[in-house]
mmCIF file of N, CA and C in Angstrom:
data_model
loop_
_atom_site.group_PDB
_atom_site.id
_atom_site.type_symbol
_atom_site.label_atom_id
_atom_site.label_comp_id
_atom_site.label_asym_id
_atom_site.label_seq_id
_atom_site.Cartn_x
_atom_site.Cartn_y
_atom_site.Cartn_z
ATOM 1 N N MET C 1 -13.771 -80.621 -118.051
ATOM 2 C CA MET C 1 -14.355 -80.168 -119.297
ATOM 3 C C MET C 1 -13.287 -79.397 -120.072
ATOM 4 N N SER C 2 -13.135 -79.725 -121.295
ATOM 5 C CA SER C 2 -12.107 -79.072 -122.083
ATOM 6 C C SER C 2 -12.560 -77.669 -122.500
ATOM 7 N N VAL C 3 -11.610 -76.877 -122.876
ATOM 8 C CA VAL C 3 -11.884 -75.506 -123.277
ATOM 9 C C VAL C 3 -12.707 -75.471 -124.564
ATOM 10 N N ILE C 4 -12.432 -76.372 -125.466
ATOM 11 C CA ILE C 4 -13.166 -76.393 -126.742
ATOM 12 C C ILE C 4 -14.629 -76.755 -126.509
ATOM 13 N N ARG C 5 -14.882 -77.708 -125.626
ATOM 14 C CA ARG C 5 -16.254 -78.082 -125.323
ATOM 15 C C ARG C 5 -17.004 -76.924 -124.660
ATOM 16 N N LEU C 6 -16.326 -76.229 -123.774
ATOM 17 C CA LEU C 6 -16.930 -75.067 -123.124
ATOM 18 C C LEU C 6 -17.213 -73.960 -124.150
ATOM 19 N N TRP C 7 -16.294 -73.738 -125.058
ATOM 20 C CA TRP C 7 -16.471 -72.728 -126.109
ATOM 21 C C TRP C 7 -17.676 -73.065 -126.984
ATOM 22 N N ARG C 8 -17.822 -74.315 -127.365
ATOM 23 C CA ARG C 8 -18.978 -74.727 -128.178
ATOM 24 C C ARG C 8 -20.288 -74.551 -127.415
ATOM 25 N N ARG C 9 -20.245 -74.836 -126.144
ATOM 26 C CA ARG C 9 -21.443 -74.683 -125.317
ATOM 27 C C ARG C 9 -21.878 -73.223 -125.228
ATOM 28 N N VAL C 10 -20.929 -72.341 -125.077
ATOM 29 C CA VAL C 10 -21.237 -70.910 -125.032
ATOM 30 C C VAL C 10 -21.775 -70.441 -126.371
ATOM 31 N N ARG C 11 -21.185 -70.902 -127.445
ATOM 32 C CA ARG C 11 -21.649 -70.512 -128.785
ATOM 33 C C ARG C 11 -23.064 -71.011 -129.058
ATOM 34 N N ARG C 12 -23.390 -72.214 -128.585
ATOM 35 C CA ARG C 12 -24.753 -72.730 -128.751
ATOM 36 C C ARG C 12 -25.750 -71.945 -127.915
ATOM 37 N N ALA C 13 -25.309 -71.368 -126.809
ATOM 38 C CA ALA C 13 -26.196 -70.600 -125.933
ATOM 39 C C ALA C 13 -26.488 -69.221 -126.499
ATOM 40 N N ASP C 14 -25.838 -68.849 -127.590
ATOM 41 C CA ASP C 14 -26.032 -67.521 -128.171
ATOM 42 C C ASP C 14 -27.472 -67.314 -128.624
ATOM 43 N N ARG C 15 -28.039 -68.285 -129.315
ATOM 44 C CA ARG C 15 -29.403 -68.141 -129.843
ATOM 45 C C ARG C 15 -30.450 -68.002 -128.733
ATOM 46 N N PRO C 16 -30.491 -68.860 -127.711
ATOM 47 C CA PRO C 16 -31.519 -68.682 -126.678
ATOM 48 C C PRO C 16 -31.236 -67.526 -125.719
ATOM 49 N N ALA C 17 -29.999 -67.083 -125.630
ATOM 50 C CA ALA C 17 -29.678 -66.001 -124.696
ATOM 51 C C ALA C 17 -30.025 -64.631 -125.254
ATOM 52 N N ALA C 18 -30.046 -64.470 -126.561
ATOM 53 C CA ALA C 18 -30.263 -63.160 -127.172
ATOM 54 C C ALA C 18 -31.604 -62.523 -126.782
ATOM 55 N N PRO C 19 -32.742 -63.232 -126.842
ATOM 56 C CA PRO C 19 -34.002 -62.587 -126.443
ATOM 57 C C PRO C 19 -34.064 -62.250 -124.959
ATOM 58 N N VAL C 20 -33.451 -63.079 -124.134
ATOM 59 C CA VAL C 20 -33.454 -62.822 -122.692
ATOM 60 C C VAL C 20 -32.639 -61.562 -122.385
ATOM 61 N N VAL C 21 -31.494 -61.448 -123.007
ATOM 62 C CA VAL C 21 -30.647 -60.264 -122.829
ATOM 63 C C VAL C 21 -31.363 -59.022 -123.369
ATOM 64 N N GLY C 22 -32.033 -59.160 -124.509
ATOM 65 C CA GLY C 22 -32.773 -58.042 -125.081
ATOM 66 C C GLY C 22 -33.894 -57.576 -124.172
ATOM 67 N N ALA C 23 -34.633 -58.506 -123.596
ATOM 68 C CA ALA C 23 -35.718 -58.131 -122.679
ATOM 69 C C ALA C 23 -35.171 -57.447 -121.434
ATOM 70 N N ALA C 24 -34.073 -57.957 -120.893
ATOM 71 C CA ALA C 24 -33.462 -57.324 -119.720
ATOM 72 C C ALA C 24 -32.956 -55.927 -120.063
ATOM 73 N N ASP C 25 -32.413 -55.762 -121.254
ATOM 74 C CA ASP C 25 -31.921 -54.444 -121.666
ATOM 75 C C ASP C 25 -33.061 -53.446 -121.842
ATOM 76 N N VAL C 26 -34.185 -53.887 -122.375
ATOM 77 C CA VAL C 26 -35.342 -52.995 -122.525
ATOM 78 C C VAL C 26 -35.840 -52.544 -121.150
ATOM 79 N N LEU C 27 -35.933 -53.479 -120.213
ATOM 80 C CA LEU C 27 -36.381 -53.123 -118.871
ATOM 81 C C LEU C 27 -35.402 -52.174 -118.180
ATOM 82 N N LEU C 28 -34.123 -52.489 -118.256
ATOM 83 C CA LEU C 28 -33.129 -51.634 -117.612
ATOM 84 C C LEU C 28 -33.034 -50.283 -118.298
ATOM 85 N N GLY C 29 -33.079 -50.259 -119.621
ATOM 86 C CA GLY C 29 -33.033 -48.984 -120.343
ATOM 87 C C GLY C 29 -34.221 -48.102 -120.012
ATOM 88 N N SER C 30 -35.397 -48.699 -119.888
ATOM 89 C CA SER C 30 -36.590 -47.928 -119.515
ATOM 90 C C SER C 30 -36.457 -47.377 -118.103
ATOM 91 N N LEU C 31 -36.020 -48.214 -117.197
ATOM 92 C CA LEU C 31 -35.855 -47.786 -115.811
ATOM 93 C C LEU C 31 -34.847 -46.648 -115.695
ATOM 94 N N LEU C 32 -33.727 -46.771 -116.372
ATOM 95 C CA LEU C 32 -32.707 -45.724 -116.310
ATOM 96 C C LEU C 32 -33.155 -44.445 -117.009
ATOM 97 N N PHE C 33 -33.925 -44.575 -118.084
ATOM 98 C CA PHE C 33 -34.458 -43.395 -118.757
ATOM 99 C C PHE C 33 -35.395 -42.630 -117.818
ATOM 100 N N PHE C 34 -36.283 -43.351 -117.155
ATOM 101 C CA PHE C 34 -37.215 -42.695 -116.242
ATOM 102 C C PHE C 34 -36.503 -42.156 -115.008
ATOM 103 N N LEU C 35 -35.435 -42.794 -114.583
ATOM 104 C CA LEU C 35 -34.640 -42.274 -113.471
ATOM 105 C C LEU C 35 -33.948 -40.978 -113.871
ATOM 106 N N ALA C 36 -33.375 -40.950 -115.057
ATOM 107 C CA ALA C 36 -32.658 -39.751 -115.513
ATOM 108 C C ALA C 36 -33.610 -38.597 -115.802
ATOM 109 N N SER C 37 -34.812 -38.896 -116.248
ATOM 110 C CA SER C 37 -35.752 -37.825 -116.577
ATOM 111 C C SER C 37 -36.512 -37.323 -115.363
ATOM 112 N N GLY C 38 -36.347 -37.963 -114.216
ATOM 113 C CA GLY C 38 -36.983 -37.474 -113.001
ATOM 114 C C GLY C 38 -38.372 -38.024 -112.754
ATOM 115 N N VAL C 39 -38.798 -38.986 -113.531
ATOM 116 C CA VAL C 39 -40.136 -39.562 -113.349
ATOM 117 C C VAL C 39 -40.185 -40.429 -112.090
ATOM 118 N N LEU C 40 -39.152 -41.184 -111.823
ATOM 119 C CA LEU C 40 -39.149 -42.094 -110.677
ATOM 120 C C LEU C 40 -38.825 -41.399 -109.360
ATOM 121 N N THR C 41 -37.982 -40.380 -109.395
ATOM 122 C CA THR C 41 -37.490 -39.806 -108.146
ATOM 123 C C THR C 41 -38.169 -38.503 -107.759
ATOM 124 N N ASP C 42 -38.690 -37.757 -108.708
ATOM 125 C CA ASP C 42 -39.301 -36.454 -108.481
ATOM 126 C C ASP C 42 -38.370 -35.550 -107.649
ATOM 127 N N PRO C 43 -37.237 -35.153 -108.232
ATOM 128 C CA PRO C 43 -36.250 -34.374 -107.482
ATOM 129 C C PRO C 43 -36.775 -32.985 -107.129
ATOM 130 N N ALA C 44 -36.428 -32.531 -105.922
ATOM 131 C CA ALA C 44 -36.880 -31.224 -105.445
ATOM 132 C C ALA C 44 -35.907 -30.121 -105.831
ATOM 133 N N THR C 45 -34.634 -30.439 -105.917
ATOM 134 C CA THR C 45 -33.631 -29.425 -106.240
ATOM 135 C C THR C 45 -32.870 -29.839 -107.497
ATOM 136 N N ARG C 46 -32.140 -28.890 -108.028
ATOM 137 C CA ARG C 46 -31.323 -29.147 -109.217
ATOM 138 C C ARG C 46 -30.199 -30.137 -108.905
ATOM 139 N N GLU C 47 -29.668 -30.082 -107.671
ATOM 140 C CA GLU C 47 -28.601 -31.002 -107.287
ATOM 141 C C GLU C 47 -29.097 -32.446 -107.235
ATOM 142 N N GLN C 48 -30.304 -32.652 -106.758
ATOM 143 C CA GLN C 48 -30.878 -33.996 -106.739
ATOM 144 C C GLN C 48 -31.124 -34.504 -108.154
ATOM 145 N N GLU C 49 -31.554 -33.613 -109.027
ATOM 146 C CA GLU C 49 -31.768 -33.987 -110.418
ATOM 147 C C GLU C 49 -30.450 -34.368 -111.084
ATOM 148 N N ASN C 50 -29.402 -33.575 -110.825
ATOM 149 C CA ASN C 50 -28.079 -33.893 -111.384
ATOM 150 C C ASN C 50 -27.547 -35.211 -110.841
ATOM 151 N N ALA C 51 -27.782 -35.485 -109.561
ATOM 152 C CA ALA C 51 -27.319 -36.744 -108.968
ATOM 153 C C ALA C 51 -28.033 -37.933 -109.602
ATOM 154 N N ALA C 52 -29.336 -37.807 -109.825
ATOM 155 C CA ALA C 52 -30.095 -38.896 -110.452
ATOM 156 C C ALA C 52 -29.630 -39.117 -111.891
ATOM 157 N N GLN C 53 -29.374 -38.040 -112.619
ATOM 158 C CA GLN C 53 -28.909 -38.169 -114.001
ATOM 159 C C GLN C 53 -27.518 -38.781 -114.062
ATOM 160 N N THR C 54 -26.650 -38.384 -113.150
ATOM 161 C CA THR C 54 -25.289 -38.934 -113.110
ATOM 162 C C THR C 54 -25.323 -40.425 -112.777
ATOM 163 N N LEU C 55 -26.162 -40.798 -111.812
ATOM 164 C CA LEU C 55 -26.294 -42.203 -111.452
ATOM 165 C C LEU C 55 -26.817 -43.027 -112.628
ATOM 166 N N ALA C 56 -27.859 -42.528 -113.283
ATOM 167 C CA ALA C 56 -28.443 -43.253 -114.412
ATOM 168 C C ALA C 56 -27.444 -43.386 -115.559
ATOM 169 N N LEU C 57 -26.716 -42.316 -115.854
ATOM 170 C CA LEU C 57 -25.734 -42.377 -116.936
ATOM 171 C C LEU C 57 -24.602 -43.338 -116.614
ATOM 172 N N GLY C 58 -24.131 -43.326 -115.379
ATOM 173 C CA GLY C 58 -23.068 -44.249 -114.981
ATOM 174 C C GLY C 58 -23.502 -45.699 -115.071
ATOM 175 N N LEU C 59 -24.710 -45.990 -114.606
ATOM 176 C CA LEU C 59 -25.226 -47.357 -114.699
ATOM 177 C C LEU C 59 -25.430 -47.773 -116.148
ATOM 178 N N PHE C 60 -25.965 -46.867 -116.953
ATOM 179 C CA PHE C 60 -26.212 -47.158 -118.367
ATOM 180 C C PHE C 60 -24.912 -47.483 -119.096
ATOM 181 N N LEU C 61 -23.908 -46.640 -118.926
ATOM 182 C CA LEU C 61 -22.633 -46.863 -119.614
ATOM 183 C C LEU C 61 -21.925 -48.117 -119.113
ATOM 184 N N SER C 62 -21.995 -48.374 -117.813
ATOM 185 C CA SER C 62 -21.372 -49.573 -117.263
ATOM 186 C C SER C 62 -22.033 -50.833 -117.818
ATOM 187 N N TRP C 63 -23.361 -50.830 -117.867
ATOM 188 C CA TRP C 63 -24.087 -51.982 -118.393
ATOM 189 C C TRP C 63 -23.805 -52.176 -119.882
ATOM 190 N N LEU C 64 -23.802 -51.064 -120.620
ATOM 191 C CA LEU C 64 -23.552 -51.137 -122.055
ATOM 192 C C LEU C 64 -22.152 -51.664 -122.350
ATOM 193 N N LEU C 65 -21.148 -51.064 -121.758
ATOM 194 C CA LEU C 65 -19.771 -51.476 -122.032
ATOM 195 C C LEU C 65 -19.454 -52.850 -121.469
ATOM 196 N N GLY C 66 -19.993 -53.167 -120.292
ATOM 197 C CA GLY C 66 -19.778 -54.497 -119.723
ATOM 198 C C GLY C 66 -20.372 -55.590 -120.593
ATOM 199 N N GLY C 67 -21.583 -55.359 -121.093
ATOM 200 C CA GLY C 67 -22.215 -56.335 -121.981
ATOM 201 C C GLY C 67 -21.476 -56.471 -123.294
ATOM 202 N N LEU C 68 -21.067 -55.337 -123.857
ATOM 203 C CA LEU C 68 -20.320 -55.398 -125.115
ATOM 204 C C LEU C 68 -19.028 -56.178 -124.948
ATOM 205 N N LEU C 69 -18.329 -55.916 -123.872
ATOM 206 C CA LEU C 69 -17.060 -56.619 -123.623
ATOM 207 C C LEU C 69 -17.293 -58.109 -123.383
ATOM 208 N N LEU C 70 -18.274 -58.437 -122.552
ATOM 209 C CA LEU C 70 -18.538 -59.837 -122.230
ATOM 210 C C LEU C 70 -18.964 -60.639 -123.455
ATOM 211 N N PHE C 71 -19.932 -60.110 -124.197
ATOM 212 C CA PHE C 71 -20.435 -60.864 -125.343
ATOM 213 C C PHE C 71 -19.413 -60.916 -126.476
ATOM 214 N N ALA C 72 -18.593 -59.893 -126.615
ATOM 215 C CA ALA C 72 -17.542 -59.929 -127.628
ATOM 216 C C ALA C 72 -16.481 -60.972 -127.264
ATOM 217 N N LEU C 73 -16.102 -61.021 -126.002
ATOM 218 C CA LEU C 73 -15.102 -62.007 -125.575
ATOM 219 C C LEU C 73 -15.619 -63.434 -125.694
ATOM 220 N N LEU C 74 -16.919 -63.626 -125.452
ATOM 221 C CA LEU C 74 -17.491 -64.963 -125.557
ATOM 222 C C LEU C 74 -17.847 -65.347 -126.988
ATOM 223 N N GLY C 75 -17.787 -64.391 -127.900
ATOM 224 C CA GLY C 75 -18.103 -64.681 -129.293
ATOM 225 C C GLY C 75 -19.586 -64.835 -129.556
ATOM 226 N N MET C 76 -20.410 -64.218 -128.743
ATOM 227 C CA MET C 76 -21.867 -64.308 -128.882
ATOM 228 C C MET C 76 -22.356 -63.123 -129.714
ATOM 229 N N VAL C 77 -22.229 -63.244 -131.024
ATOM 230 C CA VAL C 77 -22.486 -62.131 -131.942
ATOM 231 C C VAL C 77 -23.953 -61.717 -131.919
ATOM 232 N N ARG C 78 -24.851 -62.667 -131.960
ATOM 233 C CA ARG C 78 -26.283 -62.359 -131.979
ATOM 234 C C ARG C 78 -26.688 -61.633 -130.688
ATOM 235 N N THR C 79 -26.207 -62.102 -129.568
ATOM 236 C CA THR C 79 -26.509 -61.477 -128.289
ATOM 237 C C THR C 79 -25.861 -60.102 -128.205
ATOM 238 N N LEU C 80 -24.666 -59.967 -128.731
ATOM 239 C CA LEU C 80 -23.980 -58.675 -128.749
ATOM 240 C C LEU C 80 -24.768 -57.639 -129.535
ATOM 241 N N CYS C 81 -25.221 -58.001 -130.719
ATOM 242 C CA CYS C 81 -26.004 -57.069 -131.544
ATOM 243 C C CYS C 81 -27.332 -56.729 -130.883
ATOM 244 N N GLY C 82 -27.988 -57.723 -130.315
ATOM 245 C CA GLY C 82 -29.244 -57.474 -129.616
ATOM 246 C C GLY C 82 -29.056 -56.566 -128.417
ATOM 247 N N HIS C 83 -27.996 -56.785 -127.675
ATOM 248 C CA HIS C 83 -27.688 -55.950 -126.510
ATOM 249 C C HIS C 83 -27.470 -54.497 -126.935
ATOM 250 N N LEU C 84 -26.687 -54.315 -127.956
ATOM 251 C CA LEU C 84 -26.384 -52.968 -128.425
ATOM 252 C C LEU C 84 -27.637 -52.258 -128.930
ATOM 253 N N LEU C 85 -28.410 -52.936 -129.771
ATOM 254 C CA LEU C 85 -29.594 -52.307 -130.346
ATOM 255 C C LEU C 85 -30.663 -52.004 -129.310
ATOM 256 N N THR C 86 -30.975 -52.960 -128.461
ATOM 257 C CA THR C 86 -32.052 -52.717 -127.503
ATOM 258 C C THR C 86 -31.667 -51.678 -126.466
ATOM 259 N N LEU C 87 -30.429 -51.676 -126.039
ATOM 260 C CA LEU C 87 -30.042 -50.707 -125.019
ATOM 261 C C LEU C 87 -29.945 -49.296 -125.580
ATOM 262 N N LEU C 88 -29.567 -49.157 -126.831
ATOM 263 C CA LEU C 88 -29.475 -47.821 -127.419
ATOM 264 C C LEU C 88 -30.810 -47.318 -127.957
ATOM 265 N N LEU C 89 -31.667 -48.203 -128.427
ATOM 266 C CA LEU C 89 -32.935 -47.766 -129.007
ATOM 267 C C LEU C 89 -34.033 -47.530 -127.974
ATOM 268 N N THR C 90 -33.962 -48.169 -126.827
ATOM 269 C CA THR C 90 -35.018 -48.019 -125.826
ATOM 270 C C THR C 90 -35.196 -46.567 -125.372
ATOM 271 N N PRO C 91 -34.142 -45.842 -124.982
ATOM 272 C CA PRO C 91 -34.354 -44.446 -124.577
ATOM 273 C C PRO C 91 -34.858 -43.561 -125.726
ATOM 274 N N VAL C 92 -34.413 -43.840 -126.941
ATOM 275 C CA VAL C 92 -34.859 -43.049 -128.094
ATOM 276 C C VAL C 92 -36.358 -43.242 -128.316
ATOM 277 N N VAL C 93 -36.801 -44.487 -128.261
ATOM 278 C CA VAL C 93 -38.220 -44.782 -128.463
ATOM 279 C C VAL C 93 -39.061 -44.169 -127.346
ATOM 280 N N LEU C 94 -38.597 -44.264 -126.123
ATOM 281 C CA LEU C 94 -39.350 -43.669 -125.014
ATOM 282 C C LEU C 94 -39.415 -42.151 -125.125
ATOM 283 N N PHE C 95 -38.324 -41.541 -125.539
ATOM 284 C CA PHE C 95 -38.309 -40.089 -125.724
ATOM 285 C C PHE C 95 -39.293 -39.668 -126.808
ATOM 286 N N LEU C 96 -39.291 -40.372 -127.921
ATOM 287 C CA LEU C 96 -40.238 -40.053 -129.007
ATOM 288 C C LEU C 96 -41.683 -40.303 -128.571
ATOM 289 N N LEU C 97 -41.900 -41.335 -127.791
ATOM 290 C CA LEU C 97 -43.245 -41.614 -127.290
ATOM 291 C C LEU C 97 -43.721 -40.511 -126.347
ATOM 292 N N LEU C 98 -42.830 -40.016 -125.505
ATOM 293 C CA LEU C 98 -43.198 -38.911 -124.624
ATOM 294 C C LEU C 98 -43.480 -37.634 -125.415
ATOM 295 N N LEU C 99 -42.739 -37.419 -126.485
ATOM 296 C CA LEU C 99 -42.993 -36.246 -127.330
ATOM 297 C C LEU C 99 -44.355 -36.334 -128.001
ATOM 298 N N VAL C 100 -44.696 -37.504 -128.474
ATOM 299 C CA VAL C 100 -45.990 -37.682 -129.141
ATOM 300 C C VAL C 100 -47.127 -37.529 -128.132
ATOM 301 N N LEU C 101 -46.962 -38.067 -126.941
ATOM 302 C CA LEU C 101 -48.006 -37.972 -125.930
ATOM 303 C C LEU C 101 -48.160 -36.538 -125.398
ATOM 304 N N ALA C 102 -47.079 -35.772 -125.394
ATOM 305 C CA ALA C 102 -47.132 -34.401 -124.896
ATOM 306 C C ALA C 102 -47.747 -33.455 -125.899
ATOM 307 N N ALA C 103 -47.738 -33.815 -127.167
ATOM 308 C CA ALA C 103 -48.271 -32.926 -128.212
ATOM 309 C C ALA C 103 -49.772 -32.935 -128.291
#
C-alpha cells in the first residue's frame, strides 16, 4: 500500500472517528474528574487525596497531549478539535453541575 493511499484513508476516517473520540473523551474526562475530586476513591488522608489528584492529572495531560500530537500528525483536524473541546469542557461542565446541585 502506498503512502498516499494510506494518507487518504486516514483523512477519510476523520469524519467517522470524531464522534467516537469525543465520546471516549467525555467518559475519560468524567472518570478523571471524579477520581481527582475524591468521589471514586473516598480518600482517608490528605496524602491519599494528593496521590489520586496527581494520578488523575497525569493521566489527563498524557491523554490530552497524546491525542493532540497523534491527530495533528495524522492531519485529522475535525477529530483534533473534537478531542480538544470535549476533553477540556467535560470537567468544567461537571464542576458547574456540581455547583448547581450543591446550591
